[in-house]
mmCIF file of N, CA and C in Angstrom:
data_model
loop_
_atom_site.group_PDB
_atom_site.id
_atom_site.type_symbol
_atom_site.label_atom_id
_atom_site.label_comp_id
_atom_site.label_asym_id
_atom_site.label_seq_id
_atom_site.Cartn_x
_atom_site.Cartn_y
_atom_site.Cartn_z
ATOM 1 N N UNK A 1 80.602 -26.406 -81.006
ATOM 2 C CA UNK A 1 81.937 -26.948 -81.057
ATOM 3 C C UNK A 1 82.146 -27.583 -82.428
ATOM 4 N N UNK A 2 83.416 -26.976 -83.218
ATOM 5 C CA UNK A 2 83.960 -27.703 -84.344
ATOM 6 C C UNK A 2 84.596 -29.042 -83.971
ATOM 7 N N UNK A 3 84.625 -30.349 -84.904
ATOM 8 C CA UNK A 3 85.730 -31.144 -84.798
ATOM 9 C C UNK A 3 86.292 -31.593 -85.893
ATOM 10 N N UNK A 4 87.225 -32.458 -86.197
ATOM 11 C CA UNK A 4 88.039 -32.404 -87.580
ATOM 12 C C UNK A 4 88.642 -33.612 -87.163
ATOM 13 N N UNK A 5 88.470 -34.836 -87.761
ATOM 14 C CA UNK A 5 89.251 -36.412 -87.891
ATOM 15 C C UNK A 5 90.067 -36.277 -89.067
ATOM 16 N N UNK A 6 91.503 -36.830 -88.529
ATOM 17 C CA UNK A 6 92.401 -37.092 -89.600
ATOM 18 C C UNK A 6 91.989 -37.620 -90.141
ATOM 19 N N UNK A 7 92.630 -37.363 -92.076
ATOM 20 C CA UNK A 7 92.599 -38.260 -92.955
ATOM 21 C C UNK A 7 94.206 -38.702 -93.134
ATOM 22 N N UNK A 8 94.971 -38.119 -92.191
ATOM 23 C CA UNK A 8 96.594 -38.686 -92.369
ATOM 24 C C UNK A 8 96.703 -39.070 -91.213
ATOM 25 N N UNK A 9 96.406 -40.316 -90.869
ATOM 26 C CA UNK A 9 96.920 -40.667 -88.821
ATOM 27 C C UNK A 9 99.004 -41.092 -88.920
ATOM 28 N N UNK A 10 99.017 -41.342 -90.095
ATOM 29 C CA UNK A 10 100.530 -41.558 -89.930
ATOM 30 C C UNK A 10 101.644 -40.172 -89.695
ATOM 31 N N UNK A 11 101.022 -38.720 -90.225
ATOM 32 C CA UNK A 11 101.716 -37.865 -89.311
ATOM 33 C C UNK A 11 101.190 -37.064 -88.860
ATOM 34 N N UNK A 12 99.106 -37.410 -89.009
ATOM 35 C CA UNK A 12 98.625 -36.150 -88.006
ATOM 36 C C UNK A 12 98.851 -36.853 -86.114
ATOM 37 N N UNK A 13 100.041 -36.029 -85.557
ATOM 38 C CA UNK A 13 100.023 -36.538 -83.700
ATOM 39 C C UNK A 13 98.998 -35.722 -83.592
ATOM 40 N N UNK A 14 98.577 -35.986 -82.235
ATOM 41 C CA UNK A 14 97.898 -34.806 -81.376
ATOM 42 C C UNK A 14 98.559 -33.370 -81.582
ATOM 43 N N UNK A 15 99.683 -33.203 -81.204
ATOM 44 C CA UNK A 15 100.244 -32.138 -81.644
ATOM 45 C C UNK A 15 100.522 -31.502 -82.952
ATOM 46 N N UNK A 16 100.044 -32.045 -84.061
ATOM 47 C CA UNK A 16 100.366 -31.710 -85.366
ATOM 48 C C UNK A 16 98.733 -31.249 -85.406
ATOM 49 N N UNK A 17 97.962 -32.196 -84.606
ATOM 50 C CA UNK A 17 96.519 -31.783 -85.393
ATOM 51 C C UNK A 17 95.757 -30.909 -84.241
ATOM 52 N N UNK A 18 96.729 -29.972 -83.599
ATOM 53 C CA UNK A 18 96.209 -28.635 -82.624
ATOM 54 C C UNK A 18 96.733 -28.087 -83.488
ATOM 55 N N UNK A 19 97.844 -27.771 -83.901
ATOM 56 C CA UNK A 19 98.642 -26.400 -83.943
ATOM 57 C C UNK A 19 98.313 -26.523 -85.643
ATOM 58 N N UNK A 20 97.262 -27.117 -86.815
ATOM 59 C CA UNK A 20 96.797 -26.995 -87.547
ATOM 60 C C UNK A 20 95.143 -26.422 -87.625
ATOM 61 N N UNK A 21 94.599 -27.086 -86.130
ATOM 62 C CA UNK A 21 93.192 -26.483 -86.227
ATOM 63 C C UNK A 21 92.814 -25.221 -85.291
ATOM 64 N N UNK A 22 94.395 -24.745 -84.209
ATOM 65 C CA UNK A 22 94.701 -23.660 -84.040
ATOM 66 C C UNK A 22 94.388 -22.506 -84.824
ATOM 67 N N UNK A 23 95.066 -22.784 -86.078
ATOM 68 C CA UNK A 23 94.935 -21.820 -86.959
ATOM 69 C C UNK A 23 93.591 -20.919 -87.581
ATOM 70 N N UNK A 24 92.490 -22.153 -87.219
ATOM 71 C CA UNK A 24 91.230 -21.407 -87.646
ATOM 72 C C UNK A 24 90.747 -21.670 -86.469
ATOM 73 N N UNK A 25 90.614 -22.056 -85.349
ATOM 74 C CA UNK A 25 89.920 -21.677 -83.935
ATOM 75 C C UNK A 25 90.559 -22.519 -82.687
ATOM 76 N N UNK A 26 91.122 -22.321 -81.617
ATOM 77 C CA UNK A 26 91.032 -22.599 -80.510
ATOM 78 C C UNK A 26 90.476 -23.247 -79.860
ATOM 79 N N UNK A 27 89.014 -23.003 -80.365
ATOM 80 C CA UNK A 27 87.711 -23.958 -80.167
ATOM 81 C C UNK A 27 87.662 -25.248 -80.351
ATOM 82 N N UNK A 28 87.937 -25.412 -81.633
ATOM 83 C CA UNK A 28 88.281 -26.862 -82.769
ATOM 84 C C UNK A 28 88.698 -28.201 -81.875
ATOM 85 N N UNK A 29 87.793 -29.123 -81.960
ATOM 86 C CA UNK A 29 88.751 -30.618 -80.966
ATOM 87 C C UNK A 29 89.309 -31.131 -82.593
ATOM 88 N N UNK A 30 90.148 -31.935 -82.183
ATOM 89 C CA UNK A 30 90.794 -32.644 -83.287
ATOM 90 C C UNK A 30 90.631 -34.106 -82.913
ATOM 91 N N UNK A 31 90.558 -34.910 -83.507
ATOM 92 C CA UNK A 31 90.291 -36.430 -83.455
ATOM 93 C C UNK A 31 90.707 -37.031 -83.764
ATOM 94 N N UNK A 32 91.819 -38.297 -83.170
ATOM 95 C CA UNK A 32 92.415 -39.246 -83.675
ATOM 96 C C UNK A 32 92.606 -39.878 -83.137
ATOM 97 N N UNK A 33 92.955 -41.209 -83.480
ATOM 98 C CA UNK A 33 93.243 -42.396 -83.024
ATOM 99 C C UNK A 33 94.219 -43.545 -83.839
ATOM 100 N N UNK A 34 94.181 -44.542 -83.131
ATOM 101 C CA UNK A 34 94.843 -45.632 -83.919
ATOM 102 C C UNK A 34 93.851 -45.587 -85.248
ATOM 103 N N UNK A 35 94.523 -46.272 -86.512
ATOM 104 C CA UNK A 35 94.200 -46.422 -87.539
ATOM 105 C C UNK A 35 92.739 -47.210 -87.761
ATOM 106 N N UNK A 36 92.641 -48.333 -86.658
ATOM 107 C CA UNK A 36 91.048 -48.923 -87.073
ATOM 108 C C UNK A 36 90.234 -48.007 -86.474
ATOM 109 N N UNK A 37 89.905 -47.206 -85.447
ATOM 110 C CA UNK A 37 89.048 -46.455 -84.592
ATOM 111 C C UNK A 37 88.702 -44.868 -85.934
ATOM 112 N N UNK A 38 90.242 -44.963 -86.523
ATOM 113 C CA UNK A 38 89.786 -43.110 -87.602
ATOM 114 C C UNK A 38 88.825 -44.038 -88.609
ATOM 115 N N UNK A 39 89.359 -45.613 -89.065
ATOM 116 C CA UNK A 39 88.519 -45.752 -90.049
ATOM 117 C C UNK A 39 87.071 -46.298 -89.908
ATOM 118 N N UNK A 40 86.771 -46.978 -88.338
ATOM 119 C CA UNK A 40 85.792 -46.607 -87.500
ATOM 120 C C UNK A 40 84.742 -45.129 -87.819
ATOM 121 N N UNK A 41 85.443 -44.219 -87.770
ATOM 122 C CA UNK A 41 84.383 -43.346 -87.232
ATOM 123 C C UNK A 41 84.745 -42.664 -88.467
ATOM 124 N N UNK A 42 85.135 -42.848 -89.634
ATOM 125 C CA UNK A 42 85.227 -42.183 -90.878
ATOM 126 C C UNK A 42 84.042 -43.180 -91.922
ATOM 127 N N UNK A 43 83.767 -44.609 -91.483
ATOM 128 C CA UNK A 43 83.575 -45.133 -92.473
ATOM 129 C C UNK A 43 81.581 -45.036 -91.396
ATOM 130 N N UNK A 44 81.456 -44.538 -90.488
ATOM 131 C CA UNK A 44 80.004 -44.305 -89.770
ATOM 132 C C UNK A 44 80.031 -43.060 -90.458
ATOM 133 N N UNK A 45 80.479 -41.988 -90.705
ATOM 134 C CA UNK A 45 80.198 -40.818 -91.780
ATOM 135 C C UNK A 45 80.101 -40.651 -92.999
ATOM 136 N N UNK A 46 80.375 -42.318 -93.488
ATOM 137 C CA UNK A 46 80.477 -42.799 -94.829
ATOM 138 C C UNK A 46 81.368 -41.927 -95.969
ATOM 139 N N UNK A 47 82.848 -41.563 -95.126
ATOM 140 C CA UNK A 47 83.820 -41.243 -95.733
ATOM 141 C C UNK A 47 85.296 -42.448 -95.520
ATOM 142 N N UNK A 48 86.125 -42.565 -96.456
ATOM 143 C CA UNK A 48 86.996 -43.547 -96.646
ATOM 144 C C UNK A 48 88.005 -42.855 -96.151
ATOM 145 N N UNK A 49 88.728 -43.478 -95.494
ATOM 146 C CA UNK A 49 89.936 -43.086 -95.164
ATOM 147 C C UNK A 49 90.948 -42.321 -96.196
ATOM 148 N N UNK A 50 91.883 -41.815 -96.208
ATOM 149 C CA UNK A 50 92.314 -41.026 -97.586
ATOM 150 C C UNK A 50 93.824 -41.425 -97.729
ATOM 151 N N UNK A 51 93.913 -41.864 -99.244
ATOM 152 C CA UNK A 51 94.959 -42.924 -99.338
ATOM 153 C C UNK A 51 96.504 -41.747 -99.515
ATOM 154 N N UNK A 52 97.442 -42.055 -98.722
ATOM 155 C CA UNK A 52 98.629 -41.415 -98.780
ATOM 156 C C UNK A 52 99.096 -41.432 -100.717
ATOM 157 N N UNK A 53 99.588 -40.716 -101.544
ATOM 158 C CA UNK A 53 100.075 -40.569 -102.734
ATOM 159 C C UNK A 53 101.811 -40.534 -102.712
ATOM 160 N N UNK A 54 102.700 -41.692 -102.662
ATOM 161 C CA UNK A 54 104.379 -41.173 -102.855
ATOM 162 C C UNK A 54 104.673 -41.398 -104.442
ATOM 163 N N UNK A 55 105.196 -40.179 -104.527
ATOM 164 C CA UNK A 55 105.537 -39.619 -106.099
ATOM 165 C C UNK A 55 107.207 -39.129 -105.979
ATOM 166 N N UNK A 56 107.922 -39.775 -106.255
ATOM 167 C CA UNK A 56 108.984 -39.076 -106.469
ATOM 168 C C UNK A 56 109.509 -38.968 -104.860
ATOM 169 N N UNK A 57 109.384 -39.430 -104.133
ATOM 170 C CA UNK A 57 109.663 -38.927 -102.570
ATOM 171 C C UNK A 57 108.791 -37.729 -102.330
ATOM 172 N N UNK A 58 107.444 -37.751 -102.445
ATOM 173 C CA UNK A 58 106.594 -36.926 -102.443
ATOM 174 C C UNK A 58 105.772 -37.161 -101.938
ATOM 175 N N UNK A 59 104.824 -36.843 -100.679
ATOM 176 C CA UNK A 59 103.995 -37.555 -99.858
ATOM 177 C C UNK A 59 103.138 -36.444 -99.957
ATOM 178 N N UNK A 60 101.798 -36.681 -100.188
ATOM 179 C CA UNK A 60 100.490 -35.682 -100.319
ATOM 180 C C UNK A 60 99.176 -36.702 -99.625
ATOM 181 N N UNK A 61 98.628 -36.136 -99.353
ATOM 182 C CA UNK A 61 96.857 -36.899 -99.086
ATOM 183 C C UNK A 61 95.719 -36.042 -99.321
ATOM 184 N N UNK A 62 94.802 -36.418 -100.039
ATOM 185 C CA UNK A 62 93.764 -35.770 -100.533
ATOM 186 C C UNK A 62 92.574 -36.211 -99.420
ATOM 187 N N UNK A 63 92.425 -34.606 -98.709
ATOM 188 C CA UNK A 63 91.220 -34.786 -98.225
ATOM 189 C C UNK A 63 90.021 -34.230 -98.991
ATOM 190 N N UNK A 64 89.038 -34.209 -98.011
ATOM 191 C CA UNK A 64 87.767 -34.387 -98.521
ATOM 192 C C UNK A 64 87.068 -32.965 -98.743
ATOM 193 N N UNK A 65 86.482 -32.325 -99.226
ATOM 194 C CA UNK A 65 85.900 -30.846 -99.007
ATOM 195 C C UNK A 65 85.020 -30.965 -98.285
ATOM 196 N N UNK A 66 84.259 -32.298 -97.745
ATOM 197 C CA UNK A 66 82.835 -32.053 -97.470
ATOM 198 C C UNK A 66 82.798 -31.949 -96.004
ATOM 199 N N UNK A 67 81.658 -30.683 -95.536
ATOM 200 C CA UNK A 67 81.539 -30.771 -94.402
ATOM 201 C C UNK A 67 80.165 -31.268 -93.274
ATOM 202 N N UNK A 68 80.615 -32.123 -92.503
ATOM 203 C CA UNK A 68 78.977 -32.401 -91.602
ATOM 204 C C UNK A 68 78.580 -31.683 -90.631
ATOM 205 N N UNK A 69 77.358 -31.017 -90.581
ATOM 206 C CA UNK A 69 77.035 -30.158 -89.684
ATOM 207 C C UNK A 69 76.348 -31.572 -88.848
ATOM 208 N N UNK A 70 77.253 -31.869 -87.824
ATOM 209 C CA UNK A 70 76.221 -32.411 -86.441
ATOM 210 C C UNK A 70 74.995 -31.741 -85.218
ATOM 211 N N UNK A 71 74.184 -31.860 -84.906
ATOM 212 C CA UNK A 71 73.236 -31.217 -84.205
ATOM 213 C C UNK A 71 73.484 -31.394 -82.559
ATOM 214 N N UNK A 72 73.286 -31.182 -81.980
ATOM 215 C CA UNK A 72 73.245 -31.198 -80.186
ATOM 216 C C UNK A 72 72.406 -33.008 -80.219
ATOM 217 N N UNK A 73 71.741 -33.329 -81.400
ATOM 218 C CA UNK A 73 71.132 -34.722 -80.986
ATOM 219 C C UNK A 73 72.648 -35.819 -81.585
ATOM 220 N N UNK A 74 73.377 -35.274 -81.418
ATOM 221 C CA UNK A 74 74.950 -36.120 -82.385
ATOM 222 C C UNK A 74 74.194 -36.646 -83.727
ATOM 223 N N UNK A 75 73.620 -36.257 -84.500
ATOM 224 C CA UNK A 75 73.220 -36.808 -85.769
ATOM 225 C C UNK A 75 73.751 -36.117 -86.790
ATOM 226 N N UNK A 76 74.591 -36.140 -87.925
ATOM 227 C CA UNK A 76 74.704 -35.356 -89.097
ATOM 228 C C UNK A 76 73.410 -35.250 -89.628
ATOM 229 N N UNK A 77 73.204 -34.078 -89.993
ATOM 230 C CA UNK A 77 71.943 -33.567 -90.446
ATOM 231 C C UNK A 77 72.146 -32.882 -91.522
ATOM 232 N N UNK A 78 73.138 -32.145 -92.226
ATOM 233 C CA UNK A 78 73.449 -31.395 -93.006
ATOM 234 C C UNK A 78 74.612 -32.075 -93.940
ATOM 235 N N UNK A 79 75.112 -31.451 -95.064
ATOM 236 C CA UNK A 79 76.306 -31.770 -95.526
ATOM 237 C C UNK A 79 76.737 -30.734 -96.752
ATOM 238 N N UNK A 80 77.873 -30.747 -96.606
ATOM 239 C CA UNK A 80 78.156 -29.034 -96.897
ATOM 240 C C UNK A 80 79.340 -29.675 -98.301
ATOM 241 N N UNK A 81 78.833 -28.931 -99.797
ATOM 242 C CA UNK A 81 79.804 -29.519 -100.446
ATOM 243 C C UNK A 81 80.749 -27.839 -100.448
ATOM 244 N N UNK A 82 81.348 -28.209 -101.253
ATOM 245 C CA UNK A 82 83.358 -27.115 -101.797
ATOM 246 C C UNK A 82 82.152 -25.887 -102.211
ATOM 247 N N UNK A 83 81.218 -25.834 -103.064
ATOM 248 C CA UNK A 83 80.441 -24.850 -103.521
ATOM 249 C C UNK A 83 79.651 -24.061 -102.452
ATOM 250 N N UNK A 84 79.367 -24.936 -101.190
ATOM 251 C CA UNK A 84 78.240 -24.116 -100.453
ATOM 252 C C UNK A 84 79.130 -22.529 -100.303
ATOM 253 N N UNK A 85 77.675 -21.500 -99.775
ATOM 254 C CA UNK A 85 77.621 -20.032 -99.541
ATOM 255 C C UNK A 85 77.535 -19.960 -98.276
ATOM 256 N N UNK A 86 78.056 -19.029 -97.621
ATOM 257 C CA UNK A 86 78.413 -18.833 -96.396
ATOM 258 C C UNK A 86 76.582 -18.839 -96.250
ATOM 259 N N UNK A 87 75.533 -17.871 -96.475
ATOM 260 C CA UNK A 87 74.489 -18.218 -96.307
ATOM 261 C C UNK A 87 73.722 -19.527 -96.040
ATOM 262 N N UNK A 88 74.263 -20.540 -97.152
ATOM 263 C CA UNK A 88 73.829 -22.252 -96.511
ATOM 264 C C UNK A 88 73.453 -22.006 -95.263
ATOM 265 N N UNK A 89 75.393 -22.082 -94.500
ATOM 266 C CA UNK A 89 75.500 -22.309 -93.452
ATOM 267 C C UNK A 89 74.503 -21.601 -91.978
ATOM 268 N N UNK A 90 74.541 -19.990 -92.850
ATOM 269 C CA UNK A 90 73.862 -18.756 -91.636
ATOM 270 C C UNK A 90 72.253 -19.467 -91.748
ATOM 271 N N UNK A 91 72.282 -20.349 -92.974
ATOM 272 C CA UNK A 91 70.548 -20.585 -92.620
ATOM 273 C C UNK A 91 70.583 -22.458 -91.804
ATOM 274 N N UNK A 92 70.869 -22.835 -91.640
ATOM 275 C CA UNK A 92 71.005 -24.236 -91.021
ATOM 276 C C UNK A 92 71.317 -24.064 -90.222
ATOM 277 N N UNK A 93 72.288 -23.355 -89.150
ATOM 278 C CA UNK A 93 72.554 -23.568 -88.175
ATOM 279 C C UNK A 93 71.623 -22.943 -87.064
ATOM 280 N N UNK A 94 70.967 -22.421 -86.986
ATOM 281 C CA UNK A 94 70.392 -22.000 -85.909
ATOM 282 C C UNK A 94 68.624 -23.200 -85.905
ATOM 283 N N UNK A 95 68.714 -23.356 -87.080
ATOM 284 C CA UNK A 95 67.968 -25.116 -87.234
ATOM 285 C C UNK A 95 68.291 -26.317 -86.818
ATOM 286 N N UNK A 96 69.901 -26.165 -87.133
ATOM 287 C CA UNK A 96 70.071 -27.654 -86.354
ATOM 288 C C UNK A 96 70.251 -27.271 -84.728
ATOM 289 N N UNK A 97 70.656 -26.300 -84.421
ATOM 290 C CA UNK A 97 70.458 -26.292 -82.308
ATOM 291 C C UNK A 97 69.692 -26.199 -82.122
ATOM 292 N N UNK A 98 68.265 -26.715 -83.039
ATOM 293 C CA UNK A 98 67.139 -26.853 -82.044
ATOM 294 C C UNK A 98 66.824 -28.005 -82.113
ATOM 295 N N UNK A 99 67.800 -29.073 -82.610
ATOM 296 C CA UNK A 99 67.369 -30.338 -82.733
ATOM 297 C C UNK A 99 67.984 -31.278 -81.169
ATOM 298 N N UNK A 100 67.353 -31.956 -80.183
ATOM 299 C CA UNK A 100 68.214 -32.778 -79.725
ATOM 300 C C UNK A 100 67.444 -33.717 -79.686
#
């Protein structure tokens, strides 16, 4: 199972953050909450919340590239930067489901 925590809780709803992780799987849970609970469980992954940018009446947020591979033991074990090869991934994962 994929999951994906907002870095925008002011307009990711529940419904904004299905019919975005729709797009690459069905599978995908999406995660959110009130604002202390995302920065809760963003700042235990030792990522910062991601600061809204208004430019001109221009609203953007810079997320993060990086990804955590969690194991069946809930531990991040991996961490995936913008450069990794699909290979990384084909070689770690069948390593981390044997971890619980």
């Amino acid at each position: 199972m994929s999951s994906a925590v907002t870095t925008d809780p002011h307009r990711d709803t529940p419904h904004v953050l299905r019919g975005w992780l729709d797009r690459f799987s069905p599978q995908f849970v999406g995660l959110t909450g009130t604002e202390p609970q995302i920065q809760n469980a963003e700042g235990q992954a030792g990522e910062a919340l991601s600061q809204a940018d208004e430019k001109d009446g221009t609203y953007s947020v810079l997320h993060s590239s990086q990804l955590f591979a969690y194991s069946p033991d809930g531990l991040a074990h991996a961490l995936y930067l913008a450069n990794s090869a699909p290979g990384d991934y084909a070689h770690d994962i069948p390593q981390l489901l044997r971890l619980r």
